[in-house]
Short mmCIF file of C-alpha atoms in Angstrom, two decimals:
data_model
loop_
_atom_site.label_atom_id
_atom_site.label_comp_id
_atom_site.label_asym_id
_atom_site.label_seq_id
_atom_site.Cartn_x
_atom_site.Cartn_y
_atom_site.Cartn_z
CA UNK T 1 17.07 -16.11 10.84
CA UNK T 2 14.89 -15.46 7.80
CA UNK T 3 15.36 -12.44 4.92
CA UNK T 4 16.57 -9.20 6.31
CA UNK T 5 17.31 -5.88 4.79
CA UNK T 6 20.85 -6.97 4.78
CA UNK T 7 19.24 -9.22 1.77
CA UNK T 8 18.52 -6.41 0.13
CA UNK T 9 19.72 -6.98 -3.33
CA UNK T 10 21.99 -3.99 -5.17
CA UNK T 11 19.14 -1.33 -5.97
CA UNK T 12 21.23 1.32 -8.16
CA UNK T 13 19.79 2.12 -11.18
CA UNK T 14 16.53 1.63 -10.46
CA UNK T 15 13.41 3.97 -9.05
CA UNK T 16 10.92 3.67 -6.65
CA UNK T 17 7.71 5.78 -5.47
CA UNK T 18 6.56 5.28 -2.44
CA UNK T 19 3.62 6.75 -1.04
CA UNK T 20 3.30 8.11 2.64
CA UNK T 21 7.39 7.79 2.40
CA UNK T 22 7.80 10.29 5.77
CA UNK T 23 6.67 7.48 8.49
CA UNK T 24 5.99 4.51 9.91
CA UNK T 25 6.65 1.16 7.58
CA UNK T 26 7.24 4.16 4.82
CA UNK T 27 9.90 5.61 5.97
CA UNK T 28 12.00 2.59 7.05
CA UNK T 29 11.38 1.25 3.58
CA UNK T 30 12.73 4.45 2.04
CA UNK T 31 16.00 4.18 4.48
CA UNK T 32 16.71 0.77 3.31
CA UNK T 33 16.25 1.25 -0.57
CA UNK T 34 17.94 4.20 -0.13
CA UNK T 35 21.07 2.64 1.71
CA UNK T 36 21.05 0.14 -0.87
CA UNK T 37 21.44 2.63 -4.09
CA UNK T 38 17.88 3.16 -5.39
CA UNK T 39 16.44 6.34 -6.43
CA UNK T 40 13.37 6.96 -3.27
CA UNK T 41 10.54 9.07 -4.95
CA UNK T 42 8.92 10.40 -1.06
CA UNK T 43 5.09 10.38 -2.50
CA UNK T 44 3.89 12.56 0.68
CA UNK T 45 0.70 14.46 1.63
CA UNK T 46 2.86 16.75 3.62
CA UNK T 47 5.80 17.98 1.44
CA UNK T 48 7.30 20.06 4.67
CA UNK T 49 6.86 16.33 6.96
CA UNK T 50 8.44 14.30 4.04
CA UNK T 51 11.02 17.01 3.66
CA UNK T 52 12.20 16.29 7.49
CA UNK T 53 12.27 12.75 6.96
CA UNK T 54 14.24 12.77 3.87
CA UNK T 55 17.04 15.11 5.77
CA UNK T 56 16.50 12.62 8.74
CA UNK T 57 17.41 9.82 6.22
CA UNK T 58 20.65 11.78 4.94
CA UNK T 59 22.10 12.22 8.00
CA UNK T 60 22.03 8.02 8.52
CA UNK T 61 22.79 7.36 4.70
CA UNK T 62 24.74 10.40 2.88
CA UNK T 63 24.29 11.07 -0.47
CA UNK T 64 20.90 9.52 -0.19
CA UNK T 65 18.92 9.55 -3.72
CA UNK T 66 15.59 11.07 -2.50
CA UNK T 67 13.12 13.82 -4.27
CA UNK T 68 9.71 14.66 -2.07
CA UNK T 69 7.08 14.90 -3.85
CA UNK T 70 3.48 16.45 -2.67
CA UNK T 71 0.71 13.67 -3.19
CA UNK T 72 -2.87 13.52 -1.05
CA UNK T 73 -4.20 9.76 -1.87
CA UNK T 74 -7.26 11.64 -0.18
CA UNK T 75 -7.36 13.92 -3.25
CA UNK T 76 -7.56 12.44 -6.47
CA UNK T 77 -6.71 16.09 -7.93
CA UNK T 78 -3.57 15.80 -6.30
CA UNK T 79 -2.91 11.83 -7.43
CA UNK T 80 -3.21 13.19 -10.67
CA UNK T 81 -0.80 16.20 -10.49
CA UNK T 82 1.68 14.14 -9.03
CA UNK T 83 1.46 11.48 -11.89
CA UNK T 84 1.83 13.98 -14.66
CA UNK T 85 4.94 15.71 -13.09
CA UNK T 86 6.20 12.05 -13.06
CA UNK T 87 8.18 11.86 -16.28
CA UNK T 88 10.68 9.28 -15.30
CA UNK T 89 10.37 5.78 -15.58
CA UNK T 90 9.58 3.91 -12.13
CA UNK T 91 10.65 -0.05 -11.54
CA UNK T 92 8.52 -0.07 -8.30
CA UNK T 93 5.44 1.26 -6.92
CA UNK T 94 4.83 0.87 -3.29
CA UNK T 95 1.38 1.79 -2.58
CA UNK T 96 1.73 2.28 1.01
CA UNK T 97 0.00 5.36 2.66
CA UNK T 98 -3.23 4.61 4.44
CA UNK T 99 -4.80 5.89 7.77
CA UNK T 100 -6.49 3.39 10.07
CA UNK T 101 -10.03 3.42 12.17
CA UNK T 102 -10.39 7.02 12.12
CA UNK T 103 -13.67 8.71 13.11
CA UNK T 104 -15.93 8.88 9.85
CA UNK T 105 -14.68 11.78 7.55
CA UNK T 106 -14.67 12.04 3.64
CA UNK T 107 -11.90 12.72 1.37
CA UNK T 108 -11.97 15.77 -1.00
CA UNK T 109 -13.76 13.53 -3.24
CA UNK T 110 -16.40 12.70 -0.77
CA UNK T 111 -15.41 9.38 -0.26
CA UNK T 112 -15.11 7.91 3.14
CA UNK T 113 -11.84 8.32 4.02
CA UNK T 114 -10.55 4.91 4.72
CA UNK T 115 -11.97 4.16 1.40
CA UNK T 116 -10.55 6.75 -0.46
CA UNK T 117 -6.97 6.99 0.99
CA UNK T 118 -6.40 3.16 1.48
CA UNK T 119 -8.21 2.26 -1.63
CA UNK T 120 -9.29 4.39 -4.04
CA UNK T 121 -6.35 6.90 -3.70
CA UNK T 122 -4.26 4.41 -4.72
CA UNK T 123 -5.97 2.38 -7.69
CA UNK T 124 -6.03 5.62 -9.29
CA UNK T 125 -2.73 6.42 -8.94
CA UNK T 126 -1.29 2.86 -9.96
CA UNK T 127 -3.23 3.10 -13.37
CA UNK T 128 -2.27 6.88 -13.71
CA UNK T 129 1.48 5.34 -13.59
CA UNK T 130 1.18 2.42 -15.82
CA UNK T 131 2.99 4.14 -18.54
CA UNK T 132 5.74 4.95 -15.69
CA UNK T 133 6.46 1.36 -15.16
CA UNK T 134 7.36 0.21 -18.72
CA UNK T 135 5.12 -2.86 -18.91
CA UNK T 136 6.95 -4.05 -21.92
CA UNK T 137 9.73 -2.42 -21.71
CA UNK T 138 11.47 -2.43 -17.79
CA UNK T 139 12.41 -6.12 -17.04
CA UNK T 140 11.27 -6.26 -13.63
CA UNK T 141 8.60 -3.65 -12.71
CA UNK T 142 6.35 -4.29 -9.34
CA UNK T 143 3.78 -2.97 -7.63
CA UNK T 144 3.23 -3.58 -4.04
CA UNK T 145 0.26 -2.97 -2.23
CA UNK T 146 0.23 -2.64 1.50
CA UNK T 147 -2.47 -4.29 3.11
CA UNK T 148 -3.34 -5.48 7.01
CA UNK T 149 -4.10 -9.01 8.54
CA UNK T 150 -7.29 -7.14 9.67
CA UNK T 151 -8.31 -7.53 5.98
CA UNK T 152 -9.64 -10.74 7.17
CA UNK T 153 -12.34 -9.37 8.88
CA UNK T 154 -13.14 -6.78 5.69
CA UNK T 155 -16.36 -7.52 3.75
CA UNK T 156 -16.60 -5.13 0.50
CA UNK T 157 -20.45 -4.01 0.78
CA UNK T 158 -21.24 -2.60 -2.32
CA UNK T 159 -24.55 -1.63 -1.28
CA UNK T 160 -22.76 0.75 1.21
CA UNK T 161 -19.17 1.34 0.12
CA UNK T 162 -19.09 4.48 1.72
CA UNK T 163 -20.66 3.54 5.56
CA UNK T 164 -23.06 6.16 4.88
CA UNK T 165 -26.16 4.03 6.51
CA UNK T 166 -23.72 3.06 9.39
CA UNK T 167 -19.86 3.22 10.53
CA UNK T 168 -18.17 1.13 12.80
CA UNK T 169 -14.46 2.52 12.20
CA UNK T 170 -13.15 -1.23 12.17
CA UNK T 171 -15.59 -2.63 9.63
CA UNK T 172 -14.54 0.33 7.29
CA UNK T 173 -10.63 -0.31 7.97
CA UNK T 174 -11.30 -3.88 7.53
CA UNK T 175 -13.15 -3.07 4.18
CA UNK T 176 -10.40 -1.00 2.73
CA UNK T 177 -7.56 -3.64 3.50
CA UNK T 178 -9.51 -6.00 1.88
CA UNK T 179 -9.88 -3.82 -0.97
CA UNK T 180 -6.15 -3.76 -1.08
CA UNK T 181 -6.07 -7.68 -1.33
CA UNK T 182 -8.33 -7.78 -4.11
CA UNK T 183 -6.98 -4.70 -6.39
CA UNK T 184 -3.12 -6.60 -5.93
CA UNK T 185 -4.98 -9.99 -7.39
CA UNK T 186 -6.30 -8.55 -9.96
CA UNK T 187 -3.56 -6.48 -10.69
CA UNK T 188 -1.52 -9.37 -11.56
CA UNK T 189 -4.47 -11.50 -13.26
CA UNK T 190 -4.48 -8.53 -16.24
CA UNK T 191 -0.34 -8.14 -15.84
CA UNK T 192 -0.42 -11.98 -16.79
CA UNK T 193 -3.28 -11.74 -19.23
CA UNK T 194 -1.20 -8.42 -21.28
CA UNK T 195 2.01 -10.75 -20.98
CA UNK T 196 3.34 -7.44 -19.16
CA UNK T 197 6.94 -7.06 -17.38
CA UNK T 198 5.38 -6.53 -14.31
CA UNK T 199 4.48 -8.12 -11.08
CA UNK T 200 1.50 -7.16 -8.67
CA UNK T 201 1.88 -8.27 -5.25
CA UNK T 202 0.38 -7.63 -1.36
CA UNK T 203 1.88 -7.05 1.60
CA UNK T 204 0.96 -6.88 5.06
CA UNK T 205 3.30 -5.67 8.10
CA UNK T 206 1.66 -7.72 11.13
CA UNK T 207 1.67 -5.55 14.59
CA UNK T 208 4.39 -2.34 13.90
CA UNK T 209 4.87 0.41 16.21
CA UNK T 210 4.44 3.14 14.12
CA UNK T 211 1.89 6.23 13.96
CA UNK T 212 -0.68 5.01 12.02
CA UNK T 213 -2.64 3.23 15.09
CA UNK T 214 -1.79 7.11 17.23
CA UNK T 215 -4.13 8.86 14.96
CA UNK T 216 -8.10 7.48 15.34
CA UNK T 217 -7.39 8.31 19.46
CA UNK T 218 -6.18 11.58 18.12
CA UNK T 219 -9.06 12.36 16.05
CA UNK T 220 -11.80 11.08 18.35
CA UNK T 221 -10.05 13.36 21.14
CA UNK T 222 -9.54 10.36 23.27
CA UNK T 223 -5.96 11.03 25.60
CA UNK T 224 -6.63 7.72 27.57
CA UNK T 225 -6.82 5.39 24.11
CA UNK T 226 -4.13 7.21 22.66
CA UNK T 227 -2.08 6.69 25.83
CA UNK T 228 -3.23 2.79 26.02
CA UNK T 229 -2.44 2.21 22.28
CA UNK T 230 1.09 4.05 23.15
CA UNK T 231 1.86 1.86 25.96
CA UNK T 232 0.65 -1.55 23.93
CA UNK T 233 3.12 -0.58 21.08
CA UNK T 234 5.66 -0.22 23.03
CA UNK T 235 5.47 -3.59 24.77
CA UNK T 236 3.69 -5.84 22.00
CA UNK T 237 4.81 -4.07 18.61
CA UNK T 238 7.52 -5.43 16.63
CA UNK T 239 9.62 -2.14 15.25
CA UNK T 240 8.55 -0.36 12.43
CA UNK T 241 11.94 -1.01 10.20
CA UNK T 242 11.06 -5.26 10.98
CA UNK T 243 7.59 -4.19 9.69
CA UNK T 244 8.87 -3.15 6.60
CA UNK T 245 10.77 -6.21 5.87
CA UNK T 246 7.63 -7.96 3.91
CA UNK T 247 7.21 -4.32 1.67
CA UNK T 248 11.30 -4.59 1.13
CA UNK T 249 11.13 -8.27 0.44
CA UNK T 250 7.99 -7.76 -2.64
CA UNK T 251 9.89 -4.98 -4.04
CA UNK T 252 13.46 -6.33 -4.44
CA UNK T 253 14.30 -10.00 -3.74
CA UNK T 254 14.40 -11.94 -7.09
CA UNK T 255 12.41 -14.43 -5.81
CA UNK T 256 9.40 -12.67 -4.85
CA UNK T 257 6.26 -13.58 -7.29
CA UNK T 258 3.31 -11.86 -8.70
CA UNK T 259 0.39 -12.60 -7.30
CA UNK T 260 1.50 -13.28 -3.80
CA UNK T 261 1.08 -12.25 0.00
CA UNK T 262 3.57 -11.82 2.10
CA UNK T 263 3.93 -11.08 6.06
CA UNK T 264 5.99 -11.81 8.88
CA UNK T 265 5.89 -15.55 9.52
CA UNK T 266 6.53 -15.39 13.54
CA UNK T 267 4.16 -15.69 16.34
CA UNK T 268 0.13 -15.52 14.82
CA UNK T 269 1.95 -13.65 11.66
CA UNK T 270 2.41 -10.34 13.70
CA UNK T 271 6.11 -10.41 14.06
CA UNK T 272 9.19 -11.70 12.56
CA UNK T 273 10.93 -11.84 9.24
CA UNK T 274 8.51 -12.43 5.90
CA UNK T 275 6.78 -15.53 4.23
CA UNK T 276 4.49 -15.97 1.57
CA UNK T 277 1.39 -16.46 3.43
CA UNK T 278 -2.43 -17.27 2.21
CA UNK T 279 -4.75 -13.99 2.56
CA UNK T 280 -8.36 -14.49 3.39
CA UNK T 281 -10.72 -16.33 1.32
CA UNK T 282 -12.56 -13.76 0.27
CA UNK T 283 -9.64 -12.18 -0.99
CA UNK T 284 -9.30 -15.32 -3.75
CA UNK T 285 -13.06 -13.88 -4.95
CA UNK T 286 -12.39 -13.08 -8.37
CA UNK T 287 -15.87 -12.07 -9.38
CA UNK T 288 -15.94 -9.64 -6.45
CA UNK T 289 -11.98 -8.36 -7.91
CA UNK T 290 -13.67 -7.95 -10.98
CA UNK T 291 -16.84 -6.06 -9.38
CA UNK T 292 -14.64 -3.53 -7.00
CA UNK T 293 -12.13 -2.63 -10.19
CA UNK T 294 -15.34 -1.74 -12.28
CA UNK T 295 -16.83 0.55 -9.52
CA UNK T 296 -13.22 1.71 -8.65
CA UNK T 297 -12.80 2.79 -12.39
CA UNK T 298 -16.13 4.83 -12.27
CA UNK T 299 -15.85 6.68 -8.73
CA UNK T 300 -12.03 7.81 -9.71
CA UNK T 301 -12.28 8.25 -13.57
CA UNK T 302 -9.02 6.08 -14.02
CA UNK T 303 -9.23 3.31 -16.74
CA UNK T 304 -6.00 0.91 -16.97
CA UNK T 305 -5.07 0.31 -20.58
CA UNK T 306 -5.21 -3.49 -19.38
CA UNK T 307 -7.01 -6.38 -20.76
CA UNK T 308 -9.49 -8.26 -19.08
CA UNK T 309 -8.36 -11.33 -16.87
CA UNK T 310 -7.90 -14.26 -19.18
CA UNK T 311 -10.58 -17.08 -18.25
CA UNK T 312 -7.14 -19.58 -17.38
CA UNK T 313 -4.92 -17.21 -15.71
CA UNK T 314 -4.71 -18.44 -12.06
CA UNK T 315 -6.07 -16.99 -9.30
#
């Protein structure tokens, strides 16, 4: 049958943020955690939305550990307010929130917004919470990074990380879930290379039925896409809660590893219960890791107090 949530191992004691905690893969992550005794820190753009979902939550599971907490990934002003009220220490980081081929927009920031939230938003805010997740200190800290199978597609122009001299919504998605890849690589090349307590780790939920695919018909104003995407959940999707299995597995089975990928291993990787899985080979680029967490560090202003990859730490 392969790893379920009932594989969950005992989570009390420990702490976990997760960002865009009110929906989708998010929220059925923060339901299991939280029926399994962790602490659920609701990272949400809307406070009032996560607020609902966290009640929602308490009705299934009472007594539920769960604090909301307001954080726009598309506002780097906000990623940072939400890291210094964070005075707690934090065993996991699920970076999780993203939005998916959207009409071209920018983020507060001016970033395109694929970019920014999926990317960007989220590099900041997992070197803003470094200190948070006791690298020498917590035994087993992770962070895991939500990606998408579609990051196979994703080429990271860095003559034009920001579609400005052209936008195909796919292309961008594409780009920022390969960004994803390559941040969680990298991540755990300068974990390894500090000899840090801490794993780094990417995800990817094959084909869920959740919201996230609802929203480019919704922005484009397009009722017959929207009702065409509704209809192919609903008959091709695998649920959102088996979606989250491969996010649940990374952050608390003891056998998960740094450096890894994991999605569900059924039919073309789009269903079923997780496996570690190979990502694309661009994603295995470590000059181009290297490249993208320079340019990340400049357009955000975040600098990780993290050494340089070691020339023989694996890839």
């Amino acid at each position: 049958m392969g790893w379920t949530a009932d594989d969950i191992p005992d989570q009390s004691g420990r702490t976990i943020v997760i960002t865009g905690a009110n929906s989708g893969i998010g929220l059925e992550a923060t339901r299991e955690l939280a029926r399994n005794g962790a602490t659920v820190i609701m990272a949400c753009r809307s406070t009032e939305r996560g607020a609902d979902a966290a009640d929602g939550i308490r009705e299934d599971i009472p007594g539920a550990d769960l604090r909301v907490e307001a954080c726009d990934l598309g506002d780097l002003a906000s990623v940072r307010d939400f890291a210094a009220r964070l005075e707690e220490s934090i065993d996991v980081l699920v970076n999780n929130a993203g939005v998916m081929a959207i009409p071209r927009s920018e983020t507060d920031d001016g970033f395109e917004t694929q970019f920014g939230v999926n990317h960007l938003g989220h590099f900041a805010l997992t070197g803003l919470l470094l200190e948070n997740l006791g690298l020498e200190t917590e035994p087993d800290s992770r962070v895991v990074t939500v990606s998408s199978g579609v990051h196979e597609n994703g080429k990271i122009d860095f003559d034009d990380l920001q579609h400005e001299d052209g936008y195909d919504k796919w292309d961008a998605y594409a780009q920022s879930k390969l960004a994803n890849v390559l941040f969680a690589y990298e991540l755990e090349r300068r974990l390894l290379t500090a000899d840090a307590n801490a794993a780094s780790m990417a995800v990817h939920p094959g084909y869920a039925n959740t919201q996230l695919q609802l929203r480019g018909p919704e922005q484009s104003g397009s009722r017959l896409r929207k009702a065409a995407m509704t209809v192919l959940n609903t008959v091709a999707a695998q649920s959102a809660a088996m979606g989250a299995l491969p996010t649940l597995y990374a952050a608390t089975a003891p056998e998960a590893e740094g450096g890894a990928y994991y999605g569900p291993g059924g039919l073309m990787n789009m269903r079923g219960t997780p496996e570690r899985q190979a990502s694309s080979d661009r994603s295995y680029d470590e000059d181009t890791a290297r490249r993208l967490w320079r340019v990340s560090s400049e357009l955000t202003g975040v600098t990780y107090d993290l050494p340089t990859p070691a020339a023989d730490v694996p890839a």
